[in-house]
Short mmCIF file of C-alpha atoms in Angstrom, two decimals:
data_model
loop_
_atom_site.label_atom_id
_atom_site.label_comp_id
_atom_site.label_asym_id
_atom_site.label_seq_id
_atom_site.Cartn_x
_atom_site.Cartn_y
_atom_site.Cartn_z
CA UNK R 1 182.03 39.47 66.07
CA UNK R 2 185.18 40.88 66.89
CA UNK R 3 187.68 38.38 64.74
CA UNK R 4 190.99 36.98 65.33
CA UNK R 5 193.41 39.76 64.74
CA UNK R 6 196.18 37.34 62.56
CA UNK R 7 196.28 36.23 59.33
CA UNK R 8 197.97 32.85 60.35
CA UNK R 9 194.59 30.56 59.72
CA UNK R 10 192.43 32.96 57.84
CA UNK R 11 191.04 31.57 54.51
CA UNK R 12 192.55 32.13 51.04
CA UNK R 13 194.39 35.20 52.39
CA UNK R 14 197.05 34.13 54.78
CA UNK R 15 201.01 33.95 55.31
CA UNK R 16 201.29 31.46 52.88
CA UNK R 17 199.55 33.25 50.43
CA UNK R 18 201.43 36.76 51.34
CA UNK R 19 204.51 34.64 50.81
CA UNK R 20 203.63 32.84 47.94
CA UNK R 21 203.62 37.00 46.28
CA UNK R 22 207.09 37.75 47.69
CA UNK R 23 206.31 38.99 51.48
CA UNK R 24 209.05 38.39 53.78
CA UNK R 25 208.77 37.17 57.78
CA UNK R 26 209.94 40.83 58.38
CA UNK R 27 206.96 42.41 56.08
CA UNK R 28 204.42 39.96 57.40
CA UNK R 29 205.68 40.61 61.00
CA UNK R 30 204.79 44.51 60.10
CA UNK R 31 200.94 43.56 59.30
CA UNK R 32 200.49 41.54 62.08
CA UNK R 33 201.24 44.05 64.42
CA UNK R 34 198.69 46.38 62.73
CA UNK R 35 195.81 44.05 62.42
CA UNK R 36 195.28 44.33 66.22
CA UNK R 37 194.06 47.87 66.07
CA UNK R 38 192.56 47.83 62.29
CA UNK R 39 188.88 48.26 60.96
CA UNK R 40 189.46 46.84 57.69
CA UNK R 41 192.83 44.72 56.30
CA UNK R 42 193.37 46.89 53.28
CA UNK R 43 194.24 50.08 55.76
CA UNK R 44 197.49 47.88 57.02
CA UNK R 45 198.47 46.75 53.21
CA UNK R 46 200.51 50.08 52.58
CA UNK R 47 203.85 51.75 51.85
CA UNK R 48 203.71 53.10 55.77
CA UNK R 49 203.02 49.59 56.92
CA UNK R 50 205.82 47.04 55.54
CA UNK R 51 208.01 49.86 53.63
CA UNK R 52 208.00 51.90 50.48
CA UNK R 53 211.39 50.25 49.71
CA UNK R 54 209.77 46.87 49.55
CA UNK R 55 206.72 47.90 47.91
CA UNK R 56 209.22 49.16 44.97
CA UNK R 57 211.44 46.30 44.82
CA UNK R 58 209.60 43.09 45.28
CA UNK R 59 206.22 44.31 44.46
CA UNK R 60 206.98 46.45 41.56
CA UNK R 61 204.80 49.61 42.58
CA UNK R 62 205.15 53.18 41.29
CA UNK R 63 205.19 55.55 43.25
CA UNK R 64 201.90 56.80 41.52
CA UNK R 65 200.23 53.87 42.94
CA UNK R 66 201.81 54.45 46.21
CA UNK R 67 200.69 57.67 46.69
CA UNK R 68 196.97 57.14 45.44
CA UNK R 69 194.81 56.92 48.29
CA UNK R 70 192.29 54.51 46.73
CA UNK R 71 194.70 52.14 45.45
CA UNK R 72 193.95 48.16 46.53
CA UNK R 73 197.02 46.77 46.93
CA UNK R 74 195.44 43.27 47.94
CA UNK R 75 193.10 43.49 44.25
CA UNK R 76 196.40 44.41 42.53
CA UNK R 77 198.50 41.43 43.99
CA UNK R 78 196.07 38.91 42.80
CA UNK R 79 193.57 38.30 45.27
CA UNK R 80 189.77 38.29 44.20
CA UNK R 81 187.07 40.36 46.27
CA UNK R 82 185.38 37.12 48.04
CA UNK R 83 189.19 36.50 49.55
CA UNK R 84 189.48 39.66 50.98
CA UNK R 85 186.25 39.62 52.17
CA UNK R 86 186.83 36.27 54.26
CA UNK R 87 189.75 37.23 55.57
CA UNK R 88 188.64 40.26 57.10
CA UNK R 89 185.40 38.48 58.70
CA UNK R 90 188.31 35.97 60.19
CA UNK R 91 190.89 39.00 61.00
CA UNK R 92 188.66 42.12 62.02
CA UNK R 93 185.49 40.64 62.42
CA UNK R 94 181.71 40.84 61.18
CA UNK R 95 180.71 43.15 63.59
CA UNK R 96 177.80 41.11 64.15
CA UNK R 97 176.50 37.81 65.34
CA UNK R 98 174.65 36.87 62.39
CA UNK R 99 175.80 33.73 60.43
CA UNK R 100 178.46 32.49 63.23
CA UNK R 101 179.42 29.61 63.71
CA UNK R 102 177.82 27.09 66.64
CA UNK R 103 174.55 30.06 67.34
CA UNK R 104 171.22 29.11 66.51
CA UNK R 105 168.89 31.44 64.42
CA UNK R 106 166.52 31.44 67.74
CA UNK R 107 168.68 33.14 69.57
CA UNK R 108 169.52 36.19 67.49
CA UNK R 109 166.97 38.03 69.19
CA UNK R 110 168.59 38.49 71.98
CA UNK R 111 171.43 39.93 70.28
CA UNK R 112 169.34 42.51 68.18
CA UNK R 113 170.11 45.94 68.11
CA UNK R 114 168.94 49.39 67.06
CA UNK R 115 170.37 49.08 63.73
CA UNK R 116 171.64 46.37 61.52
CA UNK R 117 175.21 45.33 62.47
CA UNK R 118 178.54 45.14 60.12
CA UNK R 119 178.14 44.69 56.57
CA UNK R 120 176.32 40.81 56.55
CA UNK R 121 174.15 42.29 59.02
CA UNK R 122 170.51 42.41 58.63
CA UNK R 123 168.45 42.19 61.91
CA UNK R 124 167.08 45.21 64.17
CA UNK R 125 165.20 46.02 66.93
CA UNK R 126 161.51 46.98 64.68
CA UNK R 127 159.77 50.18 65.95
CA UNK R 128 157.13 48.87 67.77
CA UNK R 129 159.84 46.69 70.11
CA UNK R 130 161.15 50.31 70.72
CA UNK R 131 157.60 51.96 71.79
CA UNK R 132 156.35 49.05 73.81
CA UNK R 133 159.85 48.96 75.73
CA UNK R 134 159.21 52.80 76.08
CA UNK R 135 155.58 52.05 77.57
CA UNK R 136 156.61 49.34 80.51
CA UNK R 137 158.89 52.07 81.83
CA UNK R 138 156.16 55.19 81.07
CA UNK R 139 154.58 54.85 83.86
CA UNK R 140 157.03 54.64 86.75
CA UNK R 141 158.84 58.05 85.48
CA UNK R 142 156.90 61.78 85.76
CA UNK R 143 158.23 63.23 82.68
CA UNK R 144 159.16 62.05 79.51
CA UNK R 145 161.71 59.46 77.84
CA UNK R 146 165.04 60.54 76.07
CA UNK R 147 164.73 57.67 73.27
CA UNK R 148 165.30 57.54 70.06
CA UNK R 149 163.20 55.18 67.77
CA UNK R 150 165.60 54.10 64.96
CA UNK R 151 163.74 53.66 61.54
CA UNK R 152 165.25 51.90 58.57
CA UNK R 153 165.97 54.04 55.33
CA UNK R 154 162.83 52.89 53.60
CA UNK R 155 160.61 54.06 56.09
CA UNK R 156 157.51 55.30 54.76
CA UNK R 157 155.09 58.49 56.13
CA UNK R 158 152.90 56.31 57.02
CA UNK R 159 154.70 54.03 59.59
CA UNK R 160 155.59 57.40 61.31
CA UNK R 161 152.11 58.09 61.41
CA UNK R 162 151.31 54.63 63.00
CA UNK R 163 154.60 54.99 65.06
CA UNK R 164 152.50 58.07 66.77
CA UNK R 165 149.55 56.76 67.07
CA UNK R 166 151.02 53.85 68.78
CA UNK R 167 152.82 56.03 71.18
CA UNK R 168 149.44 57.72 72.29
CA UNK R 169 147.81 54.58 72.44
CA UNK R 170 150.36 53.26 74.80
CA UNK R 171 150.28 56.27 76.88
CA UNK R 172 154.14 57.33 76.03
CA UNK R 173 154.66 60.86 76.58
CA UNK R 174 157.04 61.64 73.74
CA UNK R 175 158.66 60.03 70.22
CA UNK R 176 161.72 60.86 68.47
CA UNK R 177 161.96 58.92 65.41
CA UNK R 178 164.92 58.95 63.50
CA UNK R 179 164.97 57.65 59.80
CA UNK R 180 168.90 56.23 58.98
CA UNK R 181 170.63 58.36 56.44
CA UNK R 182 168.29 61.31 56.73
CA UNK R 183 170.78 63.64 57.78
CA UNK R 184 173.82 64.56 55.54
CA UNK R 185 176.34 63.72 58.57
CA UNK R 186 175.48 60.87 60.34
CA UNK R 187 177.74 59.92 63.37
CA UNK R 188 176.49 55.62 63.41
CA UNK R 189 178.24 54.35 60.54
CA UNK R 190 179.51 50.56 60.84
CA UNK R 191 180.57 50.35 57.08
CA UNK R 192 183.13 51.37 55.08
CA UNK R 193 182.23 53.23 51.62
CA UNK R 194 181.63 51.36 48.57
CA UNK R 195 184.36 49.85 46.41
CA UNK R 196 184.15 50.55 42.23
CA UNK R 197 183.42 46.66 41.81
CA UNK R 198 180.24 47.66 44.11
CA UNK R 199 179.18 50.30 41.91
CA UNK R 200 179.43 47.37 39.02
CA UNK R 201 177.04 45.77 41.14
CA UNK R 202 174.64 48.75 41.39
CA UNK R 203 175.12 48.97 37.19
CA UNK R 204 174.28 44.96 37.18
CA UNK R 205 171.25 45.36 39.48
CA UNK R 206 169.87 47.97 37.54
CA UNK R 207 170.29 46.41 34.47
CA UNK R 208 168.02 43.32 35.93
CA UNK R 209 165.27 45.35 36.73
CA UNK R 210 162.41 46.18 34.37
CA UNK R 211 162.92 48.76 31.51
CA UNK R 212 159.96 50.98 33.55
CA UNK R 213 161.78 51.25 36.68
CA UNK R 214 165.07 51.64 34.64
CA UNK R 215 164.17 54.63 33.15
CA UNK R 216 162.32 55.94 36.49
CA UNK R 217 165.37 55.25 38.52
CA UNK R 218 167.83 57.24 35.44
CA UNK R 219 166.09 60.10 35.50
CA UNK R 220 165.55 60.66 39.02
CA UNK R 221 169.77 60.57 38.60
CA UNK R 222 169.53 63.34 35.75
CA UNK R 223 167.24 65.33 37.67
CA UNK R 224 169.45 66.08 40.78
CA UNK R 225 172.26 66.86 38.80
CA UNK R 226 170.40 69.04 37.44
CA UNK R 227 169.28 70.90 40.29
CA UNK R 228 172.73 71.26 41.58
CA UNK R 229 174.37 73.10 38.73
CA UNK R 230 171.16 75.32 37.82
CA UNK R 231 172.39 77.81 40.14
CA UNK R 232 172.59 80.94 37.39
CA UNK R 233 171.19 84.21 38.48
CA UNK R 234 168.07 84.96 36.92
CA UNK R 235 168.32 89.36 36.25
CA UNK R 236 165.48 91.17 35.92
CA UNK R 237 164.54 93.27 32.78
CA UNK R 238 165.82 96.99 32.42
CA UNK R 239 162.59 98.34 32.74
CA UNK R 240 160.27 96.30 35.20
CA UNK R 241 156.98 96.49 36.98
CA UNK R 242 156.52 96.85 40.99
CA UNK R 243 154.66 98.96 43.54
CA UNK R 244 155.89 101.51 46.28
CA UNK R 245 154.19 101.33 49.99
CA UNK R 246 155.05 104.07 52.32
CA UNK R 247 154.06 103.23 55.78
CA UNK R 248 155.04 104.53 59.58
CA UNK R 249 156.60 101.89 61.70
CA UNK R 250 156.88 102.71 65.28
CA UNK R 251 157.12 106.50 64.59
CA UNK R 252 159.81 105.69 61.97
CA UNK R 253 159.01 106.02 58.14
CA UNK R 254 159.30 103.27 55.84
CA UNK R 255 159.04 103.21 51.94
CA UNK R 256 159.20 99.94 50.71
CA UNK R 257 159.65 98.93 46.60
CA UNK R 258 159.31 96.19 44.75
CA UNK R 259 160.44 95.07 41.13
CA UNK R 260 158.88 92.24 39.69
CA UNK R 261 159.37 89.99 36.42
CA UNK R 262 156.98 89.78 33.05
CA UNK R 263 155.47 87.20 35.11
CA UNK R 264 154.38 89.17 38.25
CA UNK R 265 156.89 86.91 40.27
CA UNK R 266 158.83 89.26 42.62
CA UNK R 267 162.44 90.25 41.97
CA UNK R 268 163.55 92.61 43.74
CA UNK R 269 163.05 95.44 46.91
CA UNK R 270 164.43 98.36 48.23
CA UNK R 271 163.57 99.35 51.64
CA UNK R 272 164.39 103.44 52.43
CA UNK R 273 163.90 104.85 55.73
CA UNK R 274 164.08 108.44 56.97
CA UNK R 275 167.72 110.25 57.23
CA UNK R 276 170.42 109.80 54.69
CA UNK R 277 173.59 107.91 56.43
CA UNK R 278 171.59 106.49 59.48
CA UNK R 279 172.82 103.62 60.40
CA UNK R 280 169.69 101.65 60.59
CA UNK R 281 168.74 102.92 56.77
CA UNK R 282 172.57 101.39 55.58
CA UNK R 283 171.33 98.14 56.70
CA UNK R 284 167.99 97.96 55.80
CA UNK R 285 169.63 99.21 52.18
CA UNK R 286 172.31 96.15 51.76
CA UNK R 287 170.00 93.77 53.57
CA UNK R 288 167.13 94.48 50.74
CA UNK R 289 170.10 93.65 47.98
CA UNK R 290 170.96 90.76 49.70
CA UNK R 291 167.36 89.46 49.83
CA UNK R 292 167.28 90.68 46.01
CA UNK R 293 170.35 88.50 44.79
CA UNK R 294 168.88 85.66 46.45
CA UNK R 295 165.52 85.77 44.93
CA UNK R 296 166.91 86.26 41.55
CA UNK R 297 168.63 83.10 42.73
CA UNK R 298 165.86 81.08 43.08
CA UNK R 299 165.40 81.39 46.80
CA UNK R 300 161.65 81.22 47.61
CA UNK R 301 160.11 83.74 49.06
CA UNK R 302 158.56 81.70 51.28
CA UNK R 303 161.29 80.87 52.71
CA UNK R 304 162.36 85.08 53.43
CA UNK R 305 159.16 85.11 55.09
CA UNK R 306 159.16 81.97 57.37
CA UNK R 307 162.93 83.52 58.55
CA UNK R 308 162.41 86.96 59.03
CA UNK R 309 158.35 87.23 59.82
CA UNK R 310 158.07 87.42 63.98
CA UNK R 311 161.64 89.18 64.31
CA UNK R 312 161.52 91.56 67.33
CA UNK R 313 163.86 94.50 67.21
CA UNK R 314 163.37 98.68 67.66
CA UNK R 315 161.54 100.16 65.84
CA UNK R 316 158.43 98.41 66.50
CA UNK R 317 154.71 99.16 67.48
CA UNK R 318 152.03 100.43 65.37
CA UNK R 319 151.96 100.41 61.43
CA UNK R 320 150.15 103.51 59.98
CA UNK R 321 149.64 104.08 56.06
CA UNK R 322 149.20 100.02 55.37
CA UNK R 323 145.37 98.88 54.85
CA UNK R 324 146.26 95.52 55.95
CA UNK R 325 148.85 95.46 58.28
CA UNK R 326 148.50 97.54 61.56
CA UNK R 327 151.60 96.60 64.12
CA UNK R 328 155.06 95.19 63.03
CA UNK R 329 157.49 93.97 65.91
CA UNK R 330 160.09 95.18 63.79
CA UNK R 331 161.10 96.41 60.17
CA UNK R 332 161.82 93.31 58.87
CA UNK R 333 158.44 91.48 60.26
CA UNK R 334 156.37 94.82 58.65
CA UNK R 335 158.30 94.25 55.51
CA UNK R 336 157.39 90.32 54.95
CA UNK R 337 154.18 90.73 56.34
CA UNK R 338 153.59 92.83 53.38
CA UNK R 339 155.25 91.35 50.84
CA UNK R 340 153.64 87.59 51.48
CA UNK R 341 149.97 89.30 51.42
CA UNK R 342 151.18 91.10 48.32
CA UNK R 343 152.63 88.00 46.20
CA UNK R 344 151.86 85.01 48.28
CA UNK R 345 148.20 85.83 49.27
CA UNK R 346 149.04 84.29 52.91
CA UNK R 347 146.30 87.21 54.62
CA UNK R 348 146.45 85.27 58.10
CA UNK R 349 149.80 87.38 58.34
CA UNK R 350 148.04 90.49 58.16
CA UNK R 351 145.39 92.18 60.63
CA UNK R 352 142.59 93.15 58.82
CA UNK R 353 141.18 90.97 56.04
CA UNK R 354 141.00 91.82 52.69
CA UNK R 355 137.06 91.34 52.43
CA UNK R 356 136.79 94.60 54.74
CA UNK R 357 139.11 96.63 52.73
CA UNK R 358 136.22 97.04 49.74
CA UNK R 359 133.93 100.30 49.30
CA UNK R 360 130.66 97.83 49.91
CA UNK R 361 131.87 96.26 53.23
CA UNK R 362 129.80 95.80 55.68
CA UNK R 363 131.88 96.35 58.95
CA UNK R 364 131.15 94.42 62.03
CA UNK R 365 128.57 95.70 63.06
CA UNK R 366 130.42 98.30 64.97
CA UNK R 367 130.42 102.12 64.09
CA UNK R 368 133.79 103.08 62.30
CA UNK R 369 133.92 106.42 63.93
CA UNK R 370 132.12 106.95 67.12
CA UNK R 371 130.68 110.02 68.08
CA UNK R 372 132.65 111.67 70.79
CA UNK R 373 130.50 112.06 74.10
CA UNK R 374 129.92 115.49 75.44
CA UNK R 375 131.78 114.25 79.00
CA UNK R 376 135.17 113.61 77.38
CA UNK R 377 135.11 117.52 76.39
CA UNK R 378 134.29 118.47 79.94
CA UNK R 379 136.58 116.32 81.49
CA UNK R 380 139.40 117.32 79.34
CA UNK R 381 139.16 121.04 80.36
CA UNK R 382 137.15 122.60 77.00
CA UNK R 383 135.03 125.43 77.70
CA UNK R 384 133.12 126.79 75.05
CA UNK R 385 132.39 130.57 74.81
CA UNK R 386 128.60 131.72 74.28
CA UNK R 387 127.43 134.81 72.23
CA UNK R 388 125.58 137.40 73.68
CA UNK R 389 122.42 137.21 72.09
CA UNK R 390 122.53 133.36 73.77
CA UNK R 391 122.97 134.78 76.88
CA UNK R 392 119.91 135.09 79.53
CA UNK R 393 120.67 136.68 82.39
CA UNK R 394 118.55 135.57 85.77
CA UNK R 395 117.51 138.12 88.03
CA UNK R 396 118.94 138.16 91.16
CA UNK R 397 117.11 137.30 94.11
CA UNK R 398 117.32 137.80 98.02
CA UNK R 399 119.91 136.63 99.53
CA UNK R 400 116.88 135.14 102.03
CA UNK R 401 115.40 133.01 99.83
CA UNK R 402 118.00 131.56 97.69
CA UNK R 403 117.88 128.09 97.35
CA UNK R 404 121.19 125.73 96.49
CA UNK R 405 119.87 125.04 92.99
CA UNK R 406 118.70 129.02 92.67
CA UNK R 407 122.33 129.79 93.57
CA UNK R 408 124.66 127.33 90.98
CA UNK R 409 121.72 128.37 88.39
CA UNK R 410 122.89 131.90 89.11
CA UNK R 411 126.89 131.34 89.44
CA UNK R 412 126.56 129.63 86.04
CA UNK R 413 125.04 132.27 84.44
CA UNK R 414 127.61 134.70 85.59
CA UNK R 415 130.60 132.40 84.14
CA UNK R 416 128.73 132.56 80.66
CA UNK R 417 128.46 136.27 80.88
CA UNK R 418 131.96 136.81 81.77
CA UNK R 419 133.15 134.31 79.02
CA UNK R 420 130.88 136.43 76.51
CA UNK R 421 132.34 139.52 77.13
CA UNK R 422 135.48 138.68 76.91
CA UNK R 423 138.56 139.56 74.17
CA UNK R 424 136.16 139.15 70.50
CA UNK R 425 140.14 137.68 69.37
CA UNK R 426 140.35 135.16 71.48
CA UNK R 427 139.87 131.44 70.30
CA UNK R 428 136.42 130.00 69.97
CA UNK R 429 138.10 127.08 72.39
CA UNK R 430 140.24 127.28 75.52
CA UNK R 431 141.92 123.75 76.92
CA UNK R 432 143.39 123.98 80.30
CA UNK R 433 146.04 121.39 79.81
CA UNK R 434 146.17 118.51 82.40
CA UNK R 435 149.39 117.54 83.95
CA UNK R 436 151.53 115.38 81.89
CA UNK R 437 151.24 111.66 82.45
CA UNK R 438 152.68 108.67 81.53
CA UNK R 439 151.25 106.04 78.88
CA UNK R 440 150.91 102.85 80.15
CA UNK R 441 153.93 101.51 77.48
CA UNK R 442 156.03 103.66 78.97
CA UNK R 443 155.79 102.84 82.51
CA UNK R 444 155.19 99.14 81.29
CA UNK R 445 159.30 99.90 79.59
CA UNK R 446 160.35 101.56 82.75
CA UNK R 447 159.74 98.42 84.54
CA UNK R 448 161.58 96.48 82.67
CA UNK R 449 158.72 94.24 81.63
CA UNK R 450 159.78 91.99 78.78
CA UNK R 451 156.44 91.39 76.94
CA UNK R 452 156.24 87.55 77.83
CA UNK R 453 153.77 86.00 79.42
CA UNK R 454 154.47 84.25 82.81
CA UNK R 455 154.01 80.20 82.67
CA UNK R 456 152.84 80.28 86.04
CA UNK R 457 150.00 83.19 86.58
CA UNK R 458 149.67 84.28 83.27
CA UNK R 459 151.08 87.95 83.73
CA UNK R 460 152.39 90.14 81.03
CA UNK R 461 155.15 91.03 84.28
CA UNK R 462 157.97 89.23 83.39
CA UNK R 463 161.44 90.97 83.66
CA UNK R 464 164.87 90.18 83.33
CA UNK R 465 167.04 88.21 85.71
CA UNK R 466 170.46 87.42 84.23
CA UNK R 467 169.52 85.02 81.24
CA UNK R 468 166.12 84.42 82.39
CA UNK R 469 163.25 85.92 83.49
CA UNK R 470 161.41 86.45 86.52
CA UNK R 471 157.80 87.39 87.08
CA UNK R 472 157.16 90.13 89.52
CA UNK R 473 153.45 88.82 90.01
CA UNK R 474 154.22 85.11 91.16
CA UNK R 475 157.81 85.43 91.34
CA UNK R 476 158.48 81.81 89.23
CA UNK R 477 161.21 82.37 86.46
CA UNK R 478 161.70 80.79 82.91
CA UNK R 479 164.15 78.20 83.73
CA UNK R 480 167.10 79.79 86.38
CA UNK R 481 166.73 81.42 89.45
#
């Protein structure tokens, strides 16, 4: 597994070898104090290792090849790739137990791990080992399991799927599977990268296979190169098509415009909002040209709206002048909202649907504009004057037999009377104005109330509390206390 560390009995590639090519007991002294510490034999065969003044005279090595970083000093001395190969199993080791010498193929098993091992290696741990190992344990912990379930490169959708469905069965709580080489940087890496004569052997085994999955395999090539260089920026005509929305976000106005191509495919926008040289309209300005170069990129707009939909910043609240969009939680969400029910049709963004926007809708069944009840007049303080010639004017009667009803019937009458004769100039409505009071947002933001709902009770009373929040219903925070 681990190897020898000398080259004194390794095959093919040893001291006699290294002095059967000119190496000196000084020079070969030099590697064998290296090998200890190496991953691979070729990083000790170098001008730093047994000198650059040796390496010129004896070996005969520009300094070209001195200096070149992927130079194989073993290939260029003579030795063939199976040498080199066997002498690093014997010097650094296989990094796995597989083929040694004296083990028995039964007990590998024992050995396995979560990947295969070294560059002969070929056994792993499969994923259902992994789950079931995950299940013994399940049910002696409360929460869940910090394991990752390694899956080979070939891994299809559907193992994952049974992978899951395993999981559940088995009553495991959570699964992280991880597919090897799906991420660009990936940390578990036993091997070393591949040599030219390997990429000869890539040419060879492509050559053997059938002329069908030649010609799959070659294009799939072509078409990510491709990809990579079509990276030109696509402009959009001099005169182009596009629509203007004005809307009012959060008391804040908002004109939003759009250029599209021949096509109908969006281009471009332009967001303006109220004062020249605000701040807030700067941005919104070079933030609408940045989201313009990179659709004319070939950025998706999909991908604008997945980012930027949900964003929560001032000004927010209620949308007024959009039929299909009634409260933003910020510009930006108002903005994408719009422009993915304009050119992506996705109308489970927006708030009303776009079968009640049409002349012939039916409505819900609901009256679009309620009468106003008499009481919310009266309430408010609205008196209306009467004319005279609507005025009747009671007799009065003895102060003996006045009754309680007789008597309001009678101060009622009086108040229209009065109101009838007064000022013909005054309005045809008076409003005695209530005192001021403050909206339930308000006070909500004067609280300090976040907008998040507590975990615990439920509560729309959550509030700061350092980098947390605390509820001031239940009192249980978000994670800190």
């Amino acid at each position: 597994a681990v190897g020898h560390g000398t080259l004194s009995d390794a095959p093919a590639l040893n001291h006699a070898a290294l002095k059967a090519k000119g190496f000196g007991d000084e020079q070969i002294a030099k590697i064998e104090g290296g090998l200890a510490s190496a991953f691979d034999i070729k990083f000790v065969f170098n001008k730093w290792a047994i000198g650059e003044e040796f390496c010129k005279n004896v070996l005969k090595l520009t300094d070209a090849q001195l200096n070149d970083f992927s130079f194989d000093m073993l290939a260029h001395l003579g030795f063939s790739r199976s040498d080199i190969d066997k002498a690093n199993i014997h010097v650094c080791g296989a990094m796995t137990l597989e083929q040694a010498p004296g083990l028995k193929d039964e007990h590998l098993p024992v050995f396995d791990c979560a990947n295969p091992c070294g560059r002969i290696g070929k056994r792993y741990l499969s994923v259902e080992s992994h789950i079931r190992m995950m299940a013994a344990s399940q049910s002696f912990i409360s929460g869940a399991i910090s394991k990752t379930i390694n899956m080979p490169n070939d891994a299809t959708v559907e193992e994952c799927t049974a992978s899951y469905m395993l999981s559940w069965k088995l009553g495991v709580k959570a699964n992280a599977l991880y597919r090897d080489g799906s991420k660009l940087s990936q940390p578990l890496s036993s091997q070393l990268i591949a040599d030219e004569e390997d990429e000869d052997d890539g040419v060879d085994a492509l050559m053997a296979k059938a002329p069908v999955q030649r010609v799959e395999t070659i294009v799939e090539k072509i078409v990510e190169r491709i990809v990579e260089r079509a990276a030109d920026r696509d402009k959009l005509p001099s005169r182009r098509k596009g629509y203007t929305q004005k809307a009012v976000v959060g008391g804040h106005k908002v004109y939003l415009r759009t250029g599209e191509y021949d096509d109908g495919k969006l281009g471009e926008i332009f967001i303006d909002m109220h004062k020249e040289g605000a701040a807030l309209r700067a941005m919104m300005n070079n933030f609408a040209i940045a989201v313009s170069v990179g659709l004319q990129y070939g950025v998706p707009l999909e991908e604008f709206v997945d980012a930027f939909t949900f964003t929560k910043f001032e000004p927010a609240g209620m949308v007024q002048g959009n039929e299909s969009i009634k409260n933003a939680t910020s510009i930006l969400d108002y903005v994408f909202r719009e422009l993915a029910v304009s050119y992506l049709g996705r109308h489970e963004l927006a708030h009303v649907e776009a079968s009640e926007m049409g002349f012939d809708s039916l409505g819900k069944g609901v009256d679009d504009k309620p009468s106003v009840p008499a009481q919310r007049f009266v309430s408010a303080g609205f008196v209306r004057k009467q004319n005279l010639a609507n005025v009747v004017v009671m007799p009065q009667a003895s102060s003996n037999n006045t009754s309680p009803a007789h008597a309001l019937q009678m101060r009622a009458s009086e108040s229209i009377v009065s109101l009838a004769l007064a000022e013909p100039a005054a309005m045809a409505y008076t409003y005695n104005t209530p005192a001021p009071s403050m909206d339930l947002r308000s006070q909500a933001k004067m609280k300090g109330y976040e907008g998040d709902t507590c975990s615990e009770c439920g509560n729309y009373t959550m509030v700061r509390n350092g980098t947390c929040l605390k509820c001031d219903t239940c009192g249980s925070t978000s994670g800190c206390s």
